[in-house]
Each structure stands twice: as C-alpha cells, then as structure tokens.
XYZ file of C-alpha atoms in Angstrom:
91
model
C 163.956 18.381 112.350
C 161.470 15.995 112.418
C 158.034 15.721 110.862
C 156.638 13.919 114.198
C 157.378 11.559 116.230
C 155.022 8.710 118.834
C 155.207 7.388 121.667
C 152.496 5.193 123.859
C 151.408 5.980 127.388
C 149.325 5.017 130.358
C 147.584 7.825 131.532
C 146.173 7.038 134.642
C 143.311 9.954 135.956
C 142.078 11.257 139.006
C 144.930 11.642 140.796
C 146.382 13.467 143.216
C 148.710 15.187 141.444
C 150.197 14.472 137.511
C 152.796 13.837 136.747
C 154.516 11.225 134.951
C 156.225 8.102 137.647
C 158.199 5.419 134.780
C 157.035 2.649 132.517
C 153.407 0.103 132.858
C 154.009 -2.753 130.498
C 156.237 -0.684 127.967
C 154.315 2.460 128.071
C 154.411 5.319 129.009
C 152.874 6.318 132.878
C 151.308 9.643 133.249
C 149.081 9.625 136.497
C 146.430 12.847 135.683
C 144.406 15.455 137.540
C 142.037 15.411 135.275
C 138.675 12.722 135.589
C 137.928 11.204 132.196
C 135.744 13.151 132.125
C 134.209 15.233 129.089
C 137.522 14.856 127.387
C 139.245 16.035 130.397
C 141.327 14.228 130.782
C 142.190 13.782 127.580
C 142.393 17.508 127.631
C 144.985 17.443 130.500
C 147.661 15.160 128.796
C 147.719 17.127 125.505
C 148.831 20.181 128.341
C 151.442 18.465 130.063
C 152.984 16.926 126.952
C 153.489 20.253 125.540
C 154.622 21.044 128.843
C 157.268 18.924 128.910
C 158.652 19.131 125.563
C 158.440 22.442 125.823
C 155.880 23.235 122.332
C 152.312 24.817 121.772
C 149.986 22.226 122.456
C 148.648 22.837 118.723
C 151.445 19.927 118.086
C 150.357 17.456 120.237
C 147.311 15.030 119.078
C 146.678 11.710 120.621
C 145.903 9.917 117.464
C 145.328 6.437 118.660
C 142.712 5.391 122.293
C 140.949 8.611 123.008
C 138.714 6.723 125.513
C 141.035 3.866 126.448
C 144.253 4.032 129.417
C 146.255 2.772 126.773
C 147.069 6.277 124.549
C 149.683 6.959 121.776
C 150.711 10.237 121.489
C 151.650 12.037 117.990
C 153.652 15.490 119.067
C 155.461 17.507 115.582
C 158.377 19.407 115.288
C 160.704 17.356 117.869
C 162.761 13.876 116.915
C 161.796 10.299 119.083
C 164.687 11.133 120.876
C 163.227 14.233 122.163
C 159.883 13.217 123.059
C 161.084 9.839 125.226
C 163.579 12.635 126.895
C 161.163 14.780 128.160
C 159.103 12.338 129.223
C 161.274 10.473 131.192
C 160.231 10.028 134.780
C 163.115 11.715 137.221
C 165.487 9.472 139.644
C-alpha cells in the first residue's frame, strides 16, 4: 500500500449540497455546503473526502491551500488511482 496520495481540488463553498461536480482547470471541482468561515469549509472538505474514499478523517489533510479555493488534499493509505477513482463525478 502506498504511503499517501495527493489530488488537486477546486472548492466552491456555500453550495446547496456537497458533491463532486467535475473538473475545473485541471482540478477536481467539489461544491461544499459549508461556508468559508472559521475553517468550516476545510473541515467539510476533509470529512467529504474521507467518506468518499472510505478512510478515517484523521488520514486526510489539506497539504496546501488552506485559505484558497485551490487546494492539495493528501490521503494516507491509498493509491493515487484509488483516490482519483473515489473523487470522480457520477456520469
């Protein structure tokens, strides 16, 4: 098993519901219901990614872009293929 995998995401806070909606400029676009206040959107992103990938929230972290819409999310214990597969939008 790989140590960790990273994926670039673009978040849109204050959406009507949390979901993966496709790609945006080479990043996975994720709409978050949480507002970008007091770290709520970052916490919601970590929880959403953990649920989608099927790992504990403690294994997901934002490696870059804490205050930006463009973020790099790192997940321990999964391969890059597993991470990308879990965060694809439904067709």
